[in-house]
mmCIF file of C-alpha atoms and ligand atoms in Angstrom:
data_model
loop_
_atom_site.group_PDB
_atom_site.id
_atom_site.type_symbol
_atom_site.label_atom_id
_atom_site.label_comp_id
_atom_site.label_asym_id
_atom_site.label_seq_id
_atom_site.Cartn_x
_atom_site.Cartn_y
_atom_site.Cartn_z
ATOM 1 C CA MET A 1 -18.367 29.195 -16.652
ATOM 2 C CA SER A 2 -15.098 30.403 -18.470
ATOM 3 C CA SER A 3 -12.758 27.970 -19.014
ATOM 4 C CA ALA A 4 -10.823 29.763 -16.274
ATOM 5 C CA THR A 5 -13.019 29.618 -13.759
ATOM 6 C CA MET A 6 -13.122 25.770 -15.157
ATOM 7 C CA GLU A 7 -9.245 25.612 -14.827
ATOM 8 C CA ALA A 8 -9.993 27.340 -11.502
ATOM 9 C CA THR A 9 -12.566 24.785 -9.993
ATOM 10 C CA LYS A 10 -11.142 21.450 -11.309
ATOM 11 C CA PRO A 11 -7.766 21.590 -12.438
ATOM 12 C CA GLN A 12 -7.256 18.162 -13.167
ATOM 13 C CA GLU A 13 -9.681 17.208 -15.948
ATOM 14 C CA GLY A 14 -8.981 18.510 -19.076
ATOM 15 C CA ALA A 15 -5.995 18.945 -18.354
ATOM 16 C CA ARG A 16 -4.699 15.760 -16.886
ATOM 17 C CA THR A 17 -1.688 13.881 -18.695
ATOM 18 C CA LYS A 18 -0.776 11.804 -17.382
ATOM 19 C CA PRO A 19 -3.544 9.319 -14.221
ATOM 20 C CA ARG A 20 -3.379 9.930 -11.252
ATOM 21 C CA ILE A 21 -2.004 7.963 -9.108
ATOM 22 C CA LEU A 22 -2.353 7.185 -5.588
ATOM 23 C CA SER A 23 -1.915 4.641 -2.559
ATOM 24 C CA GLY A 24 -0.587 4.373 0.640
ATOM 25 C CA ILE A 25 1.168 2.033 3.311
ATOM 26 C CA GLN A 26 1.222 2.152 6.964
ATOM 27 C CA PRO A 27 3.405 2.391 8.693
ATOM 28 C CA SER A 28 3.930 -0.946 10.148
ATOM 29 C CA GLY A 29 7.526 -1.775 10.023
ATOM 30 C CA ILE A 30 10.096 -2.462 7.145
ATOM 31 C CA PRO A 31 7.649 -3.596 4.500
ATOM 32 C CA THR A 32 7.470 -7.586 3.759
ATOM 33 C CA LEU A 33 8.173 -9.364 0.825
ATOM 34 C CA GLY A 34 4.570 -9.177 0.261
ATOM 35 C CA ASN A 35 4.015 -5.228 0.490
ATOM 36 C CA TYR A 36 6.397 -5.571 -2.217
ATOM 37 C CA LEU A 37 5.759 -7.500 -4.133
ATOM 38 C CA GLY A 38 1.589 -6.957 -4.325
ATOM 39 C CA ALA A 39 2.795 -2.689 -4.036
ATOM 40 C CA VAL A 40 5.389 -1.051 -3.869
ATOM 41 C CA ARG A 41 6.990 -2.928 -6.877
ATOM 42 C CA HIS A 42 4.568 -1.479 -9.204
ATOM 43 C CA TRP A 43 4.389 2.052 -7.509
ATOM 44 C CA VAL A 44 8.458 2.369 -8.522
ATOM 45 C CA ARG A 45 7.073 1.133 -12.547
ATOM 46 C CA GLN A 46 4.240 2.995 -12.876
ATOM 47 C CA GLN A 47 6.120 6.235 -11.222
ATOM 48 C CA TYR A 48 7.254 7.550 -15.118
ATOM 49 C CA GLU A 49 3.925 6.902 -16.184
ATOM 50 C CA ALA A 50 1.864 8.571 -13.319
ATOM 51 C CA GLU A 51 1.480 10.948 -11.464
ATOM 52 C CA SER A 52 2.284 9.600 -8.279
ATOM 53 C CA PHE A 53 1.483 10.342 -4.884
ATOM 54 C CA HIS A 54 2.273 7.980 -1.469
ATOM 55 C CA PRO A 55 1.231 8.630 1.427
ATOM 56 C CA ILE A 56 2.758 7.626 4.471
ATOM 57 C CA VAL A 57 0.509 6.376 6.665
ATOM 58 C CA ASN A 58 0.904 7.127 9.884
ATOM 59 C CA LEU A 59 -3.416 7.704 10.773
ATOM 60 C CA HIS A 60 -4.095 4.889 9.991
ATOM 61 C CA ALA A 61 -1.650 3.099 11.679
ATOM 62 C CA MET A 62 -3.601 4.757 15.098
ATOM 63 C CA THR A 63 -6.484 2.487 14.779
ATOM 64 C CA LEU A 64 -5.035 -0.214 16.690
ATOM 65 C CA PRO A 65 -3.325 -0.352 20.243
ATOM 66 C CA TYR A 66 1.026 1.584 19.520
ATOM 67 C CA ASP A 67 3.368 2.551 21.253
ATOM 68 C CA PRO A 68 4.293 6.996 19.679
ATOM 69 C CA LYS A 69 7.915 6.716 19.983
ATOM 70 C CA ASP A 70 7.489 3.780 17.533
ATOM 71 C CA LEU A 71 5.219 4.984 14.939
ATOM 72 C CA HIS A 72 7.519 7.893 14.825
ATOM 73 C CA GLN A 73 10.523 5.588 14.274
ATOM 74 C CA ARG A 74 8.259 4.078 11.718
ATOM 75 C CA THR A 75 6.894 6.048 9.447
ATOM 76 C CA TYR A 76 11.021 7.451 8.855
ATOM 77 C CA ASP A 77 12.115 4.166 8.898
ATOM 78 C CA LEU A 78 8.598 3.483 6.170
ATOM 79 C CA ALA A 79 9.701 6.890 4.037
ATOM 80 C CA ALA A 80 14.020 5.240 3.736
ATOM 81 C CA SER A 81 12.342 1.749 2.724
ATOM 82 C CA LEU A 82 10.486 3.174 -0.075
ATOM 83 C CA LEU A 83 13.171 5.470 -1.174
ATOM 84 C CA ALA A 84 15.337 2.329 -1.071
ATOM 85 C CA CYS A 85 12.859 0.538 -3.588
ATOM 86 C CA GLY A 86 13.297 2.725 -6.566
ATOM 87 C CA ILE A 87 10.008 5.416 -5.348
ATOM 88 C CA ASP A 88 11.617 8.326 -6.985
ATOM 89 C CA PRO A 89 10.623 11.535 -4.849
ATOM 90 C CA GLU A 90 11.857 14.409 -7.549
ATOM 91 C CA VAL A 91 9.264 12.105 -9.448
ATOM 92 C CA ALA A 92 7.165 10.427 -7.207
ATOM 93 C CA VAL A 93 4.785 12.827 -4.443
ATOM 94 C CA LEU A 94 5.624 11.296 -1.107
ATOM 95 C CA PHE A 95 4.514 12.769 2.475
ATOM 96 C CA VAL A 96 3.708 11.971 5.306
ATOM 97 C CA GLN A 97 -0.442 11.864 5.764
ATOM 98 C CA SER A 98 -0.877 13.571 9.068
ATOM 99 C CA GLN A 99 0.981 16.544 7.569
ATOM 100 C CA ILE A 100 -2.042 17.741 5.250
ATOM 101 C CA PRO A 101 -4.572 18.203 7.560
ATOM 102 C CA GLU A 102 -7.888 18.568 4.730
ATOM 103 C CA HIS A 103 -6.988 14.868 3.886
ATOM 104 C CA THR A 104 -8.526 14.949 8.078
ATOM 105 C CA GLU A 105 -11.115 17.205 7.672
ATOM 106 C CA LEU A 106 -12.267 15.712 4.156
ATOM 107 C CA THR A 107 -12.853 12.553 6.199
ATOM 108 C CA TRP A 108 -15.469 15.220 8.554
ATOM 109 C CA ILE A 109 -17.307 15.842 5.597
ATOM 110 C CA LEU A 110 -17.364 11.961 4.007
ATOM 111 C CA SER A 111 -18.448 10.668 6.422
ATOM 112 C CA THR A 112 -21.301 12.399 6.057
ATOM 113 C CA GLN A 113 -21.797 10.694 2.857
ATOM 114 C CA THR A 114 -21.148 7.128 3.835
ATOM 115 C CA MET A 115 -23.837 5.204 5.266
ATOM 116 C CA PHE A 116 -23.108 2.531 9.045
ATOM 117 C CA GLY A 117 -23.867 -0.462 6.769
ATOM 118 C CA GLU A 118 -21.764 -0.489 4.300
ATOM 119 C CA LEU A 119 -18.463 0.796 7.283
ATOM 120 C CA SER A 120 -20.054 -3.113 9.553
ATOM 121 C CA ARG A 121 -19.408 -5.219 6.096
ATOM 122 C CA MET A 122 -15.870 -4.650 5.558
ATOM 123 C CA THR A 123 -13.866 -7.158 6.157
ATOM 124 C CA GLN A 124 -10.731 -5.694 7.055
ATOM 125 C CA PHE A 125 -12.778 -4.542 10.085
ATOM 126 C CA LYS A 126 -14.595 -7.498 11.079
ATOM 127 C CA GLU A 127 -10.898 -9.405 11.006
ATOM 128 C CA LYS A 128 -9.254 -6.723 12.924
ATOM 129 C CA SER A 129 -12.117 -6.349 15.548
ATOM 130 C CA GLY A 130 -13.715 -9.359 15.274
ATOM 131 C CA GLY A 131 -13.200 -11.199 18.998
ATOM 132 C CA GLU A 132 -12.963 -7.819 20.277
ATOM 133 C CA GLN A 133 -16.792 -6.666 22.866
ATOM 134 C CA PRO A 134 -18.263 -3.687 21.016
ATOM 135 C CA GLU A 135 -17.733 -2.084 23.367
ATOM 136 C CA ARG A 136 -13.688 -2.182 23.718
ATOM 137 C CA VAL A 137 -12.981 -2.031 19.852
ATOM 138 C CA GLY A 138 -12.250 1.579 18.651
ATOM 139 C CA THR A 139 -14.144 3.261 17.140
ATOM 140 C CA GLY A 140 -11.227 4.611 14.560
ATOM 141 C CA ILE A 141 -11.011 0.702 12.882
ATOM 142 C CA PHE A 142 -14.421 0.915 11.733
ATOM 143 C CA PHE A 143 -13.863 4.611 10.282
ATOM 144 C CA TYR A 144 -10.975 3.853 8.671
ATOM 145 C CA PRO A 145 -12.173 3.465 4.776
ATOM 146 C CA VAL A 146 -13.607 6.756 5.292
ATOM 147 C CA LEU A 147 -9.963 8.224 6.366
ATOM 148 C CA MET A 148 -8.750 6.527 3.365
ATOM 149 C CA THR A 149 -11.492 7.338 0.965
ATOM 150 C CA ALA A 150 -10.624 11.531 1.555
ATOM 151 C CA ASP A 151 -7.115 9.757 1.206
ATOM 152 C CA ILE A 152 -7.886 8.734 -2.389
ATOM 153 C CA LEU A 153 -10.480 11.738 -3.612
ATOM 154 C CA ILE A 154 -8.842 14.361 -2.281
ATOM 155 C CA TYR A 155 -5.915 13.894 -5.066
ATOM 156 C CA ASP A 156 -9.077 13.597 -7.577
ATOM 157 C CA ALA A 157 -6.179 10.119 -8.070
ATOM 158 C CA ASP A 158 -7.820 7.928 -11.907
ATOM 159 C CA LEU A 159 -6.402 4.375 -10.134
ATOM 160 C CA VAL A 160 -5.562 2.943 -6.587
ATOM 161 C CA PRO A 161 -2.547 0.454 -7.203
ATOM 162 C CA VAL A 162 -2.896 -1.787 -3.743
ATOM 163 C CA GLY A 163 -2.948 -5.887 -3.056
ATOM 164 C CA ASP A 164 -5.788 -7.446 -3.425
ATOM 165 C CA ASP A 165 -6.658 -7.010 0.626
ATOM 166 C CA GLN A 166 -7.445 -2.940 -0.509
ATOM 167 C CA ARG A 167 -10.408 -3.731 -3.131
ATOM 168 C CA GLN A 168 -13.404 -3.671 -1.421
ATOM 169 C CA HIS A 169 -12.022 -0.111 0.831
ATOM 170 C CA VAL A 170 -11.768 0.954 -2.919
ATOM 171 C CA GLU A 171 -14.804 0.283 -4.063
ATOM 172 C CA LEU A 172 -16.495 2.134 -0.948
ATOM 173 C CA ALA A 173 -14.171 4.919 -1.886
ATOM 174 C CA ARG A 174 -16.180 4.394 -5.078
ATOM 175 C CA ASP A 175 -19.484 4.593 -4.370
ATOM 176 C CA VAL A 176 -19.033 7.153 -1.897
ATOM 177 C CA ALA A 177 -17.849 9.568 -4.332
ATOM 178 C CA HIS A 178 -20.650 8.348 -6.888
ATOM 179 C CA ARG A 179 -23.142 9.921 -3.922
ATOM 180 C CA PHE A 180 -20.894 13.247 -3.358
ATOM 181 C CA ASN A 181 -21.859 13.552 -6.727
ATOM 182 C CA SER A 182 -24.801 13.193 -7.443
ATOM 183 C CA VAL A 183 -25.559 14.659 -4.024
ATOM 184 C CA PHE A 184 -23.009 18.042 -4.182
ATOM 185 C CA GLY A 185 -22.710 17.697 -8.059
ATOM 186 C CA GLU A 186 -19.301 16.132 -9.873
ATOM 187 C CA THR A 187 -16.734 16.908 -7.882
ATOM 188 C CA PHE A 188 -14.666 14.347 -7.878
ATOM 189 C CA VAL A 189 -13.245 12.156 -9.222
ATOM 190 C CA VAL A 190 -14.361 8.369 -9.252
ATOM 191 C CA PRO A 191 -11.450 6.257 -8.818
ATOM 192 C CA GLU A 192 -10.355 2.419 -9.602
ATOM 193 C CA ALA A 193 -8.737 -0.139 -8.352
ATOM 194 C CA ASP A 194 -5.246 -1.828 -10.220
ATOM 195 C CA ILE A 195 -4.542 -5.071 -8.767
ATOM 196 C CA LYS A 196 -2.274 -6.693 -10.358
ATOM 197 C CA GLU A 197 -2.789 -10.262 -11.005
ATOM 198 C CA GLU A 198 0.256 -12.238 -9.902
ATOM 199 C CA GLY A 199 1.856 -11.037 -6.793
ATOM 200 C CA ALA A 200 -1.435 -8.994 -5.607
ATOM 201 C CA ARG A 201 -1.507 -11.509 -2.594
ATOM 202 C CA ILE A 202 1.745 -12.651 -1.641
ATOM 203 C CA MET A 203 0.894 -15.287 0.874
ATOM 204 C CA GLY A 204 2.413 -16.193 4.591
ATOM 205 C CA LEU A 205 5.667 -18.680 4.524
ATOM 206 C CA ASP A 206 4.737 -20.149 7.458
ATOM 207 C CA ASP A 207 0.915 -20.578 5.809
ATOM 208 C CA PRO A 208 -0.223 -20.325 2.914
ATOM 209 C CA THR A 209 -3.301 -19.940 3.641
ATOM 210 C CA MET A 210 -2.781 -16.772 5.197
ATOM 211 C CA LYS A 211 -1.324 -13.223 3.643
ATOM 212 C CA MET A 212 2.431 -12.319 3.798
ATOM 213 C CA SER A 213 1.838 -10.055 7.142
ATOM 214 C CA LYS A 214 4.179 -7.881 9.045
ATOM 215 C CA SER A 215 1.916 -8.899 12.508
ATOM 216 C CA ALA A 216 1.703 -12.423 12.175
ATOM 217 C CA ALA A 217 2.624 -14.170 15.044
ATOM 218 C CA SER A 218 6.148 -16.036 14.090
ATOM 219 C CA GLU A 219 8.125 -14.523 11.772
ATOM 220 C CA TYR A 220 8.547 -16.869 9.569
ATOM 221 C CA ASN A 221 5.262 -16.098 8.024
ATOM 222 C CA TYR A 222 7.276 -12.660 6.208
ATOM 223 C CA ILE A 223 10.604 -11.961 4.539
ATOM 224 C CA SER A 224 11.367 -8.738 5.568
ATOM 225 C CA MET A 225 12.732 -5.733 2.753
ATOM 226 C CA ASN A 226 16.081 -5.414 5.074
ATOM 227 C CA ASP A 227 16.161 -9.372 6.165
ATOM 228 C CA ASP A 228 20.592 -10.478 6.035
ATOM 229 C CA ASP A 229 21.466 -13.133 4.021
ATOM 230 C CA ASP A 230 21.397 -15.680 6.384
ATOM 231 C CA THR A 231 17.918 -14.294 7.707
ATOM 232 C CA ILE A 232 16.358 -14.572 4.274
ATOM 233 C CA ARG A 233 18.113 -18.227 3.596
ATOM 234 C CA ARG A 234 16.538 -19.400 6.939
ATOM 235 C CA LYS A 235 12.628 -18.293 6.782
ATOM 236 C CA VAL A 236 13.414 -20.053 2.700
ATOM 237 C CA ARG A 237 13.977 -23.205 3.638
ATOM 238 C CA ARG A 238 11.722 -23.020 6.791
ATOM 239 C CA ALA A 239 8.870 -22.431 3.774
ATOM 240 C CA VAL A 240 6.631 -25.303 4.547
ATOM 241 C CA THR A 241 5.797 -27.438 1.452
ATOM 242 C CA ASP A 242 3.034 -29.450 0.393
ATOM 243 C CA SER A 243 3.120 -33.742 -0.064
ATOM 244 C CA GLY A 244 4.825 -34.881 -3.203
ATOM 245 C CA SER A 245 8.046 -33.971 -4.360
ATOM 246 C CA GLU A 246 7.331 -31.688 -7.861
ATOM 247 C CA VAL A 247 7.997 -28.647 -8.779
ATOM 248 C CA LYS A 248 4.886 -27.152 -10.192
ATOM 249 C CA ALA A 249 1.932 -24.996 -9.151
ATOM 250 C CA ALA A 250 -1.342 -25.595 -9.107
ATOM 251 C CA PRO A 251 -4.804 -25.419 -6.424
ATOM 252 C CA ASP A 252 -3.741 -28.281 -4.561
ATOM 253 C CA LYS A 253 -0.240 -27.110 -4.004
ATOM 254 C CA PRO A 254 -0.629 -24.160 -2.379
ATOM 255 C CA ALA A 255 2.461 -23.343 -1.227
ATOM 256 C CA LEU A 256 4.066 -24.414 -4.101
ATOM 257 C CA THR A 257 1.784 -21.827 -5.933
ATOM 258 C CA ASN A 258 3.111 -19.530 -3.526
ATOM 259 C CA LEU A 259 7.056 -19.833 -3.613
ATOM 260 C CA LEU A 260 7.172 -19.870 -7.478
ATOM 261 C CA THR A 261 4.454 -17.191 -7.711
ATOM 262 C CA ILE A 262 7.552 -14.989 -5.844
ATOM 263 C CA TYR A 263 10.212 -17.235 -7.960
ATOM 264 C CA SER A 264 8.705 -15.476 -10.478
ATOM 265 C CA GLN A 265 7.530 -12.555 -9.378
ATOM 266 C CA ILE A 266 11.406 -11.444 -7.669
ATOM 267 C CA THR A 267 13.159 -12.654 -11.586
ATOM 268 C CA ASP A 268 10.888 -11.583 -13.979
ATOM 269 C CA ARG A 269 10.114 -14.920 -15.561
ATOM 270 C CA THR A 270 6.920 -17.718 -15.688
ATOM 271 C CA ILE A 271 5.917 -19.742 -13.683
ATOM 272 C CA ALA A 272 6.293 -22.453 -15.902
ATOM 273 C CA LYS A 273 10.206 -21.498 -17.355
ATOM 274 C CA ILE A 274 11.291 -21.994 -13.142
ATOM 275 C CA GLU A 275 9.318 -25.227 -13.487
ATOM 276 C CA GLN A 276 10.415 -26.632 -15.958
ATOM 277 C CA GLU A 277 14.321 -25.504 -14.818
ATOM 278 C CA TYR A 278 13.207 -27.745 -11.410
ATOM 279 C CA GLU A 279 11.781 -30.836 -13.221
ATOM 280 C CA GLY A 280 13.145 -33.808 -11.896
ATOM 281 C CA LYS A 281 14.725 -31.188 -9.158
ATOM 282 C CA ARG A 282 13.687 -31.697 -5.319
ATOM 283 C CA TYR A 283 12.305 -28.772 -3.061
ATOM 284 C CA GLY A 284 15.863 -27.941 -1.855
ATOM 285 C CA ASP A 285 17.681 -27.430 -4.783
ATOM 286 C CA PHE A 286 14.191 -25.302 -5.657
ATOM 287 C CA LYS A 287 14.270 -23.675 -2.761
ATOM 288 C CA ASN A 288 18.422 -22.589 -2.587
ATOM 289 C CA GLY A 289 17.322 -20.708 -6.241
ATOM 290 C CA LEU A 290 14.353 -19.020 -4.716
ATOM 291 C CA ALA A 291 17.166 -18.486 -1.437
ATOM 292 C CA ASP A 292 19.735 -17.030 -3.795
ATOM 293 C CA ALA A 293 17.180 -14.598 -5.853
ATOM 294 C CA LEU A 294 15.490 -13.425 -3.427
ATOM 295 C CA VAL A 295 19.415 -12.625 -1.544
ATOM 296 C CA GLU A 296 19.967 -11.091 -5.008
ATOM 297 C CA ALA A 297 17.205 -8.730 -4.531
ATOM 298 C CA ILE A 298 16.660 -7.565 -1.554
ATOM 299 C CA ALA A 299 20.718 -7.486 -0.474
ATOM 300 C CA PRO A 300 21.026 -4.041 -2.143
ATOM 301 C CA ILE A 301 17.257 -2.882 -1.522
ATOM 302 C CA ARG A 302 18.658 -3.036 2.167
ATOM 303 C CA ALA A 303 21.667 -1.569 2.134
ATOM 304 C CA ARG A 304 19.869 1.875 0.954
ATOM 305 C CA ILE A 305 18.023 1.420 3.390
ATOM 306 C CA GLU A 306 19.986 2.207 6.005
ATOM 307 C CA GLU A 307 21.954 4.577 4.437
ATOM 308 C CA PHE A 308 18.937 6.473 4.226
ATOM 309 C CA GLN A 309 18.034 5.720 7.714
ATOM 310 C CA ALA A 310 21.140 6.741 8.744
ATOM 311 C CA ASP A 311 20.511 10.366 7.402
ATOM 312 C CA ARG A 312 17.751 11.442 9.053
ATOM 313 C CA ALA A 313 17.883 15.376 8.182
ATOM 314 C CA GLU A 314 17.920 14.252 3.900
ATOM 315 C CA LEU A 315 14.512 12.221 4.894
ATOM 316 C CA ASP A 316 13.025 15.269 6.367
ATOM 317 C CA ARG A 317 13.253 17.554 3.619
ATOM 318 C CA ILE A 318 12.170 14.848 1.162
ATOM 319 C CA LEU A 319 8.539 15.181 3.085
ATOM 320 C CA ALA A 320 8.760 18.334 3.725
ATOM 321 C CA LEU A 321 8.981 18.660 -0.067
ATOM 322 C CA GLY A 322 6.650 15.863 -0.464
ATOM 323 C CA ARG A 323 4.261 17.403 1.739
ATOM 324 C CA ASP A 324 4.425 20.678 0.465
ATOM 325 C CA ARG A 325 3.586 19.249 -3.723
ATOM 326 C CA SER A 326 0.726 17.795 -1.444
ATOM 327 C CA ARG A 327 -0.832 20.703 -0.573
ATOM 328 C CA GLU A 328 -0.511 22.523 -4.028
ATOM 329 C CA ILE A 329 -3.948 20.232 -4.876
ATOM 330 C CA THR A 330 -5.119 19.555 -1.397
ATOM 331 C CA VAL A 331 -5.717 23.418 -0.753
ATOM 332 C CA PRO A 332 -7.425 24.303 -3.791
ATOM 333 C CA LYS A 333 -9.560 21.020 -4.219
ATOM 334 C CA LEU A 334 -10.724 21.510 -0.178
ATOM 335 C CA GLU A 335 -11.824 24.763 -0.963
ATOM 336 C CA ARG A 336 -14.315 23.611 -3.940
ATOM 337 C CA VAL A 337 -15.701 21.094 -1.480
ATOM 338 C CA ARG A 338 -16.433 23.384 1.162
ATOM 339 C CA GLU A 339 -17.874 25.659 -1.238
ATOM 340 C CA VAL A 340 -20.075 22.755 -3.242
ATOM 341 C CA THR A 341 -21.072 21.390 0.656
ATOM 342 C CA GLY A 342 -21.582 24.943 1.979
ATOM 343 C CA LEU A 343 -20.122 25.673 3.850
ATOM 344 C CA VAL A 344 -19.341 29.331 5.447
ATOM 345 C CA THR A 345 -15.010 29.754 5.122
HETATM 346 P P1 AMP B 401 -0.637 -2.339 4.568
HETATM 347 O O1 AMP B 401 0.946 -3.039 4.403
HETATM 348 O O2 AMP B 401 -1.158 -3.186 5.089
HETATM 349 O O3 AMP B 401 -0.477 -0.227 4.245
HETATM 350 O O4 AMP B 401 -0.601 -2.254 2.923
HETATM 351 C C1 AMP B 401 0.942 -1.233 1.586
HETATM 352 C C2 AMP B 401 -0.232 -2.060 0.847
HETATM 353 O O5 AMP B 401 0.825 -3.801 0.126
HETATM 354 C C3 AMP B 401 -1.373 -2.371 0.455
HETATM 355 O O6 AMP B 401 -1.542 -1.737 -1.247
HETATM 356 C C4 AMP B 401 -1.716 -3.692 0.623
HETATM 357 O O7 AMP B 401 -2.286 -4.525 -0.623
HETATM 358 C C5 AMP B 401 -0.572 -4.225 -0.248
HETATM 359 N N1 AMP B 401 -0.052 -5.955 0.729
HETATM 360 C C6 AMP B 401 0.055 -5.703 1.661
HETATM 361 N N2 AMP B 401 0.704 -7.546 2.096
HETATM 362 C C7 AMP B 401 -0.179 -7.573 1.004
HETATM 363 C C8 AMP B 401 0.183 -9.563 0.484
HETATM 364 N N3 AMP B 401 0.738 -10.275 1.348
HETATM 365 N N4 AMP B 401 0.756 -9.348 -0.962
HETATM 366 C C9 AMP B 401 0.767 -8.788 -1.844
HETATM 367 N N5 AMP B 401 -0.317 -7.270 -1.609
HETATM 368 C C10 AMP B 401 0.092 -6.768 0.026
HETATM 369 N N1 LIG B 402 -5.669 1.070 3.685
HETATM 370 C C1 LIG B 402 -4.519 0.949 3.649
HETATM 371 C C2 LIG B 402 -3.825 -0.616 3.507
HETATM 372 O O1 LIG B 402 -3.698 -1.063 4.685
HETATM 373 C C3 LIG B 402 -3.518 1.936 3.064
HETATM 374 C C4 LIG B 402 -3.786 3.003 2.892
HETATM 375 C C5 LIG B 402 -4.390 4.155 3.525
HETATM 376 C C6 LIG B 402 -4.255 3.206 1.439
HETATM 377 N N2 LIG B 402 -4.915 5.206 2.871
HETATM 378 C C7 LIG B 402 -4.971 4.616 1.628
HETATM 379 C C8 LIG B 402 -3.738 2.394 -0.019
HETATM 380 C C9 LIG B 402 -4.807 5.328 -0.559
HETATM 381 C C10 LIG B 402 -4.469 2.920 -1.194
HETATM 382 C C11 LIG B 402 -5.193 4.387 -0.732
HETATM 383 O O2 LIG B 402 -2.905 -1.539 2.626
#
């Protein structure tokens, strides 16, 4: 093969000077502090060293019952939030998943290389469909990891920075990439999960055994990146603590460990340093310090979210730019996939 053809078929390989990262987020409301510390903050840091792609995965958000009006609005709210957190749309590629039809076509093709058993073992599927009769579980929630695999593979992403809850899905994407390459010849880069240790699993403020999540039953479970100062302080005050009175992270102190992790991540200081600062002090003092740190970090982000929310035309311009930059990659990549799989085009 001449080098020109090589370039046309596999443009990224030899030519790639920066790693390519891809990570998506569902438009299920304004991101939580868990999304921010587990994922978005890392994306903001990495965007200058990597080629970054960040889909707002609205097709994934359709897999559980939802209201169409909400989904539409939340897609814009999430775009505003990601921009407010520091995603630079001139650097990273920020786009809406449903605007790139190649993701869904590749999903179908990859489904032929994904085993029923593999999907049945996904813990997120088991959790989200748990308790329901199979008759009442939509197949979208079962199929969800195939769409996520397509999101990743169509960009030949090297790294997938996610929170710990997505580890199993990225493993599946790796297995499917390997399988596809061995059946049809080298086509996809085999991606790796990039899970940062600290912040990978931020737990609920009301229950440190469950991950912090927007879909939790109580609003005291999470902090939203647009909560106002009073709400942040109230939620921190109400956060559960462990028995005892020492401000210390330890396996038998899950609540304090979680609060110390949040404090440490948001202020970029070590847990040891914060423990030292609160030695001999009470939980109340510690919570006041934590609330101050959170207010300081979140208030400017909240203000920027509001600015972006007020300018729909600017959001549309940014998302159109992302769509066009994405399709520069997905259109030729899918063409190549159609070729190797024998599809007449
Ligand atoms: P989602 O909102 O489920 O689309 O998640 C978007 C990103 O945030 C994914 O990378 C998740 O792994 C991450 N994430 C969600 N919840 C948490 C949490 N409680 N702690 C750490 N990371 C999280
Ligand atoms: N399933 C992921 C979540 O719920 C979101 C997602 C969709 C994603 N496609 C992706 C994450 C591709 C990383 C890469 O968090």
